[in-house]
Every structure is written in structure tokens, then in C-alpha cells.
Coordinates of C-alpha atoms and ligand atoms in Angstrom, one line a residue:
X1 CA -25.4 7.3 10.0
X2 CA -27.7 10.0 9.1
X3 CA -31.4 9.3 8.2
X4 CA -31.0 7.1 5.1
X5 CA -31.2 3.4 5.5
X6 CA -28.0 1.5 4.8
X7 CA -28.2 -0.6 1.6
X8 CA -25.1 -2.7 0.7
X9 CA -24.4 -5.1 -2.0
X10 CA -22.2 -8.0 -3.1
X11 CA -21.7 -8.0 -6.9
X12 CA -19.9 -11.1 -8.1
X13 CA -19.2 -11.7 -11.8
X14 CA -20.2 -15.3 -12.8
X15 CA -16.9 -16.1 -14.3
X16 CA -16.0 -18.7 -11.6
X17 CA -17.2 -20.0 -8.3
X18 CA -16.6 -18.1 -5.1
X19 CA -13.2 -18.8 -3.5
X20 CA -11.4 -17.8 -0.3
X21 CA -10.7 -14.3 -1.7
X22 CA -14.1 -13.4 -3.0
X23 CA -15.7 -14.7 0.3
X24 CA -13.8 -12.0 2.2
X25 CA -15.7 -9.3 0.2
X26 CA -19.0 -11.2 0.5
X27 CA -18.7 -11.6 4.2
X28 CA -17.5 -8.0 4.8
X29 CA -20.3 -6.5 2.8
X30 CA -22.9 -8.7 4.6
X31 CA -21.5 -7.9 8.1
X32 CA -21.3 -4.2 7.4
X33 CA -24.9 -4.2 6.2
X34 CA -26.2 -6.2 9.1
X35 CA -24.1 -4.2 11.6
X36 CA -25.8 -1.1 10.3
X37 CA -29.2 -2.8 10.4
X38 CA -29.3 -2.5 6.7
X39 CA -30.2 -4.5 3.6
X40 CA -27.7 -6.6 1.7
X41 CA -28.4 -7.2 -2.0
X42 CA -26.7 -9.6 -4.4
X43 CA -26.1 -8.4 -7.9
X44 CA -24.9 -10.8 -10.6
X45 CA -22.5 -8.8 -12.8
X46 CA -22.8 -10.6 -16.0
X47 CA -22.5 -7.4 -18.2
X48 CA -19.4 -8.9 -19.8
X49 CA -21.2 -11.8 -21.3
X50 CA -18.0 -13.0 -23.1
X51 CA -16.4 -13.9 -19.8
X52 CA -19.5 -15.3 -18.0
X53 CA -20.1 -19.1 -17.7
X54 CA -23.6 -20.5 -17.9
X55 CA -24.9 -21.6 -14.5
X56 CA -22.2 -19.9 -12.5
X57 CA -24.8 -17.5 -11.1
X58 CA -26.6 -20.4 -9.5
X59 CA -23.4 -21.9 -8.1
X60 CA -22.5 -18.6 -6.5
X61 CA -25.9 -18.1 -5.0
X62 CA -25.7 -21.7 -3.6
X63 CA -22.3 -21.0 -2.1
X64 CA -23.5 -17.8 -0.5
X65 CA -26.6 -19.6 0.9
X66 CA -24.3 -22.4 2.3
X67 CA -22.4 -19.6 4.1
X68 CA -25.6 -18.2 5.5
X69 CA -25.5 -15.1 3.3
X70 CA -28.9 -14.5 1.8
X71 CA -29.8 -11.6 -0.4
X72 CA -32.6 -9.4 1.1
X73 CA -34.1 -9.1 -2.4
X74 CA -34.1 -11.2 -5.6
X75 CA -30.7 -10.8 -7.3
X76 CA -30.4 -8.3 -10.1
X77 CA -28.8 -9.4 -13.4
X78 CA -26.9 -6.8 -15.4
X79 CA -27.9 -8.5 -18.6
X80 CA -31.5 -7.3 -17.9
X81 CA -30.4 -3.7 -17.5
X82 CA -29.2 -2.9 -21.1
X83 CA -31.9 -0.3 -21.7
X84 CA -30.9 1.7 -18.6
X85 CA -27.3 1.6 -19.6
X86 CA -28.2 2.7 -23.2
X87 CA -30.3 5.6 -21.9
X88 CA -27.5 6.9 -19.7
X89 CA -25.0 6.6 -22.5
X90 CA -27.3 8.6 -24.8
X91 CA -27.7 11.3 -22.2
X92 CA -23.9 11.5 -21.8
X93 CA -23.5 11.7 -25.6
X94 CA -26.2 14.5 -25.8
X95 CA -24.2 16.5 -23.2
X96 CA -20.9 15.9 -25.2
X97 CA -19.5 13.9 -22.3
X98 CA -19.2 10.8 -24.4
X99 CA -18.1 10.3 -28.0
X100 CA -17.8 7.5 -30.5
X101 CA -14.4 6.1 -31.2
X102 CA -13.2 4.2 -34.2
X103 CA -9.8 3.2 -32.9
X104 CA -8.7 -0.4 -32.6
X105 CA -6.0 -1.4 -30.1
X106 CA -3.5 -1.3 -33.0
X107 CA -4.5 2.3 -33.9
X108 CA -4.1 3.3 -30.2
X109 CA -0.7 1.7 -30.0
X110 CA 0.5 3.5 -33.1
X111 CA -0.8 6.8 -32.0
X112 CA 0.9 6.4 -28.6
X113 CA 4.2 5.5 -30.3
X114 CA 4.1 8.5 -32.5
X115 CA 3.2 10.8 -29.6
X116 CA 5.9 9.2 -27.4
X117 CA 3.3 9.2 -24.6
X118 CA 3.0 7.1 -21.4
X119 CA 1.4 3.9 -22.7
X120 CA 0.4 1.4 -20.2
X121 CA -1.7 1.3 -17.1
X122 CA -2.4 -2.2 -15.7
X123 CA -1.8 -3.5 -19.3
X124 CA -4.5 -1.1 -20.6
X125 CA -3.6 1.6 -23.0
X126 CA -4.2 5.2 -22.0
X127 CA -6.3 6.5 -24.9
X128 CA -4.6 9.5 -26.6
X129 CA -7.9 11.1 -27.6
X130 CA -7.7 10.6 -31.4
X131 CA -11.4 10.4 -32.0
X132 CA -12.3 13.5 -29.9
X133 CA -11.9 15.4 -33.1
X134 CA -14.5 13.2 -34.9
X135 CA -14.6 10.0 -36.7
X136 CA -13.7 11.4 -40.2
X137 CA -15.9 8.9 -41.9
X138 CA -14.7 5.9 -39.9
X139 CA -17.1 3.5 -38.3
X140 CA -17.7 3.9 -34.5
X141 CA -16.4 0.8 -32.6
X142 CA -16.7 2.0 -29.0
X143 CA -18.1 4.9 -27.0
X144 CA -15.7 6.7 -24.6
X145 CA -16.3 8.9 -21.7
X146 CA -14.5 12.3 -21.8
X147 CA -12.6 12.0 -18.6
X148 CA -11.8 15.7 -18.4
X149 CA -15.4 16.8 -19.2
X150 CA -15.5 18.8 -16.0
X151 CA -12.3 20.6 -16.8
X152 CA -13.1 21.9 -20.2
X153 CA -16.8 22.6 -20.0
X154 CA -18.0 22.4 -16.5
X155 CA -21.8 22.6 -16.3
X156 CA -23.2 24.8 -13.7
X157 CA -24.7 22.0 -11.7
X158 CA -21.4 20.4 -11.3
X159 CA -19.8 23.6 -10.4
X160 CA -22.3 24.0 -7.6
X161 CA -21.7 20.5 -6.4
X162 CA -18.0 20.9 -6.6
X163 CA -18.1 23.9 -4.3
X164 CA -19.7 21.9 -1.6
X165 CA -18.2 18.4 -2.3
X166 CA -14.9 17.6 -0.9
X167 CA -14.1 15.2 -3.7
X168 CA -13.1 17.8 -6.3
X169 CA -10.3 20.0 -5.1
X170 CA -8.2 22.7 -6.6
X171 CA -6.1 20.5 -8.9
X172 CA -9.3 18.9 -10.0
X173 CA -8.3 15.4 -9.1
X174 CA -11.0 13.2 -7.7
X175 CA -10.6 12.9 -3.9
X176 CA -12.4 10.4 -1.9
X177 CA -12.3 8.8 1.5
X178 CA -12.1 5.1 1.8
X179 CA -13.2 3.7 5.1
X180 CA -10.2 1.4 5.3
X181 CA -7.6 2.9 3.0
X182 CA -8.2 6.5 4.0
X183 CA -7.9 9.6 1.8
X184 CA -7.5 8.6 -1.9
X185 CA -6.8 10.7 -5.0
X186 CA -6.7 10.2 -8.7
X187 CA -6.4 12.5 -11.7
X188 CA -8.5 10.4 -14.0
X189 CA -7.7 12.2 -17.3
X190 CA -4.0 11.8 -16.6
X191 CA -3.9 8.3 -15.0
X192 CA -6.6 6.6 -17.1
X193 CA -7.7 8.9 -20.0
X194 CA -11.0 8.7 -21.8
X195 CA -12.4 5.3 -20.8
X196 CA -14.8 3.0 -22.7
X197 CA -18.5 3.0 -21.8
X198 CA -19.6 0.7 -24.5
X199 CA -17.3 -1.8 -26.1
X200 CA -16.8 -2.9 -29.7
X201 CA -18.6 -6.2 -29.1
X202 CA -21.7 -4.2 -27.9
X203 CA -21.2 -5.0 -24.2
X204 CA -21.6 -2.1 -21.8
X205 CA -18.5 -1.5 -19.8
X206 CA -18.3 -2.4 -16.1
X207 CA -17.8 1.3 -15.0
X208 CA -21.1 2.4 -16.5
X209 CA -23.1 -0.6 -15.4
X210 CA -21.9 -0.5 -11.8
X211 CA -22.5 3.2 -11.4
X212 CA -26.1 2.9 -12.7
X213 CA -26.9 -0.3 -10.8
X214 CA -25.5 1.1 -7.5
X215 CA -27.7 4.3 -8.0
X216 CA -30.8 2.4 -9.1
X217 CA -30.6 -0.1 -6.2
X218 CA -30.1 2.8 -3.8
X219 CA -26.7 1.5 -2.6
X220 CA -25.4 3.7 0.2
X221 CA -22.3 1.6 0.9
X222 CA -19.9 -0.2 -1.5
X223 CA -17.8 -2.8 0.3
X224 CA -15.6 -4.8 -2.1
X225 CA -12.1 -6.1 -2.6
X226 CA -9.1 -3.7 -2.7
X227 CA -8.3 -4.8 -6.3
X228 CA -11.3 -2.7 -7.3
X229 CA -10.3 0.5 -5.5
X230 CA -8.6 1.9 -8.5
X231 CA -12.0 2.0 -10.4
X232 CA -13.5 4.3 -7.7
X233 CA -12.4 7.7 -9.1
X234 CA -13.8 6.7 -12.6
X235 CA -17.1 5.7 -10.9
X236 CA -17.3 9.0 -9.0
X237 CA -16.7 10.9 -12.2
X238 CA -19.6 9.1 -13.9
X239 CA -21.8 9.7 -10.8
X240 CA -21.1 13.4 -11.1
X241 CA -21.8 13.4 -14.8
X242 CA -25.1 11.6 -14.4
X243 CA -26.1 13.5 -11.2
X244 CA -26.2 10.4 -9.1
X245 CA -25.4 10.1 -5.4
X246 CA -22.0 8.9 -4.3
X247 CA -22.0 5.9 -2.0
X248 CA -19.4 5.4 0.8
X249 CA -16.6 3.1 -0.1
X250 CA -14.8 0.4 1.9
X251 CA -12.2 -1.8 0.1
X252 CA -11.3 -5.0 1.9
X253 CA -8.0 -6.8 2.2
X254 CA -7.0 -9.2 -0.5
X255 CA -6.2 -12.8 0.0
X256 CA -3.0 -13.6 -1.9
X257 CA -2.2 -16.8 -3.8
X258 CA 1.0 -18.8 -3.6
X259 CA 2.6 -16.4 -6.2
X260 CA 2.0 -13.4 -4.1
X261 CA -0.7 -12.1 -6.4
X262 CA -4.4 -11.7 -5.7
X263 CA -6.0 -15.1 -5.2
X264 CA -7.9 -16.0 -8.4
X265 CA -8.9 -19.0 -10.4
X266 CA -5.7 -18.5 -12.5
X267 CA -3.4 -19.0 -9.5
X268 CA -5.0 -22.0 -7.9
X269 CA -8.0 -20.7 -5.9
X270 CA -10.2 -23.6 -4.9
X271 CA -14.0 -23.2 -5.0
X272 CA -15.5 -23.1 -1.5
X273 CA -16.3 -26.3 0.2
X274 CA -20.1 -26.3 0.5
X275 CA -20.1 -29.3 2.9
X276 CA -17.9 -27.5 5.5
X277 CA -18.4 -23.8 4.9
X278 CA -17.2 -22.9 8.5
X279 CA -13.6 -23.6 7.5
X280 CA -13.8 -21.0 4.7
X281 CA -15.8 -18.6 6.8
X282 CA -13.3 -18.7 9.7
X283 CA -10.5 -18.0 7.2
X284 CA -12.4 -15.0 5.8
X285 CA -13.2 -13.8 9.3
X286 CA -9.5 -13.9 10.2
X287 CA -8.6 -11.7 7.2
X288 CA -11.2 -9.2 8.5
X289 CA -9.7 -9.2 12.0
X290 CA -12.5 -11.2 13.6
X291 CA -11.9 -14.1 16.0
X292 CA -12.5 -17.6 14.8
X293 CA -15.8 -19.2 15.7
X294 CA -16.3 -22.6 17.3
X295 CA -19.8 -22.8 15.9
X296 CA -20.7 -25.8 13.7
X297 CA -22.9 -23.8 11.3
X298 CA -22.8 -20.4 9.7
X299 CA -26.2 -19.3 11.2
X300 CA -24.6 -19.8 14.7
X301 CA -21.4 -18.0 13.9
X302 CA -22.6 -15.0 12.0
X303 CA -24.4 -13.0 14.8
X304 CA -21.3 -13.1 16.9
X305 CA -19.3 -11.6 14.0
X306 CA -21.9 -8.9 13.5
X307 CA -21.4 -7.9 17.1
X308 CA -17.7 -7.9 16.7
X309 CA -17.9 -5.8 13.6
X310 CA -20.2 -3.3 15.4
X311 CA -17.7 -3.0 18.2
X312 CA -14.7 -2.4 16.1
X313 CA -13.4 1.3 16.0
X314 CA -12.3 0.8 12.3
X315 CA -14.1 -1.6 10.0
X316 CA -11.0 -3.7 9.1
Ligands
LIG401 N1 -18.1 -7.7 -10.4 C1 -16.9 -7.3 -9.8 C2 -16.1 -8.5 -9.5 O1 -16.6 -9.6 -9.4 C3 -17.2 -6.5 -8.5 C4 -17.6 -5.1 -8.9 C5 -17.9 -4.2 -7.7 O2 -18.0 -4.7 -6.6 O3 -17.9 -3.0 -7.9 O4 -14.9 -8.4 -9.3

């Protein structure tokens, strides 16, 4: 790695305790940070306060501590970051990269039916752009990001970046290299459309919060579960729009539940056993291609896994 000190992070949402699936991302991000002699920061992603449960942040921090995974700095909380998010939103609005939107879900469904357009993406509607032309006296509900801002009015700074950056190519899709998944590509305007930065209930959206937090914490490496890989192109677009550096990305394998879907509270994931954390840690290590440890305590097992991680030609 060139010059800059590695800073990684684990960013759980306090919507449930850690389970076998989330521990894989926690362990991988910790190992990658330690293998690079870097810092590992925990960030509590409580931006969507409607889904967060009181006290779950402490439960998660205790679970991490029981597994020997300690943040190298006091944890950040997104609920304390609203003014940074608001400032960034205002700067995007000033540059016409974000606009207010009055559409309810029903309005969007109706517009999509009339236009006969592709409707769903992971159960989310691809916004047809109705309010780009103005609110026409209606009340703003949300603020959206103009996903094709760089296509219609490409500011000079972005143009310069684009000529040197490999992640914008001729078809103007976002291209990026994932350390495990390899070369990735997404045409955000087509695949996702204008996405929400601030929601109708006043909460800032995950996409905006995560991009600002990663930049403000100096994160050089994002290591997280593969279910989040699909957000990366949107996050790169926001980084470009806000002139923020782009971290490297590594998306880790998912642990599947009995129904073949990503393990979650909804399909029976059990909270980690704090009394015997080695069982869960060994399982997570196996998912990451590391050998099981005979050690009785995490503090004895972790250094061996750091060495194994360092010795691997590919991270996972
Ligand atoms: N807070 C997200 C989650 O718990 C993770 C976000 C990220 O790592 O970018 O799924």
C-alpha cells in the first residue's frame, strides 16, 4: 500500500444483535485492518432511527468485545452527524445535483404504469424523474440525487478526474474493482435512477451518510458483506459529486440461512453466544477460508488469523 495509513471500519446498524453472518464482515474488516497494520473503527449506523432499537448499540459493542474486536477509537454515531449530512445535501442542491421531490410511492407507481417503464429493483421503484421539472406548487417530501448529473452537466473538475480515473469509462457507467468480486460495473441512472438522499420522515439516507462518514473518518478500505456490493456504484457517484476520495472495496461472502437467503434475524439467525465466542469465531473464520483455531479465547486465536490473512494471495 502506498504511503497512506490503512483505516478500516465495521459499521453495524443497531437493528438487531450480531449473528453468524454479521460476524463474518466484522472479523474480515478487523483482520484486514490488522494485517495492514492499520486502524479499525466501529461506526454505529443509526441514521434510520425508525429501524433502530434502543440499547442495541451497547449489545453489539459487547459482542464485538467478547470476540476480541475492539474499536481503535470511540465509536461514531450517525445520529450525531446530521449537520454534516445537511451541509452536504445543501451543497449538492446548490450545484443542481440534488432536487426536492413531492412524489409518494403511489405517485411513482402511477407514473411508472403510464410510462410502461421497468418498475422494480429489489422491491424498490426506479424513480421516473417526475419532479426534475419542479414541484409545481407541491410540497417537497424527499430530496433526490440526480444520478446522471455527470452526463448532462459534467463540471470541469469531474471531467479532469474522469480522464485519470478508471471508474468512469466511455459508456459512462461506474466501473470499480472489488478485491474479491473483481471488476464491477453499474449504469446508475438506468439501474437505480435518481435515489433519495433525505427521506420524507426527515432521516438522511444510508447512501449519503455512509459516503460522508467514510470520508470524514479517513476510511481507506471498506470491507463489508456482499449484500451491500450493489450500493457501491451509488456511493462512488456521491464521492465524485462531493469531491471525496474513493476507498478500496472488499465484499465478503454471505452466510445463508436455512431458506437459502442471506442470514438475518428474519430467517432465524441466533445472536452470538457471548459465553463461548470461539465457536462463532471459528465458523466466521471458516467462511473466510481460514483454518479453525484450537485456542480457548479470541485473544489467542486472532493473531494466528492475522498471519494467515497476510499470507493469503487473495483476501477471501
Ligand atoms: N450499516 C450497514 C449494515 O449494517 C452496513 C453499511 C456499510 O458497511 O456500508 O448492513
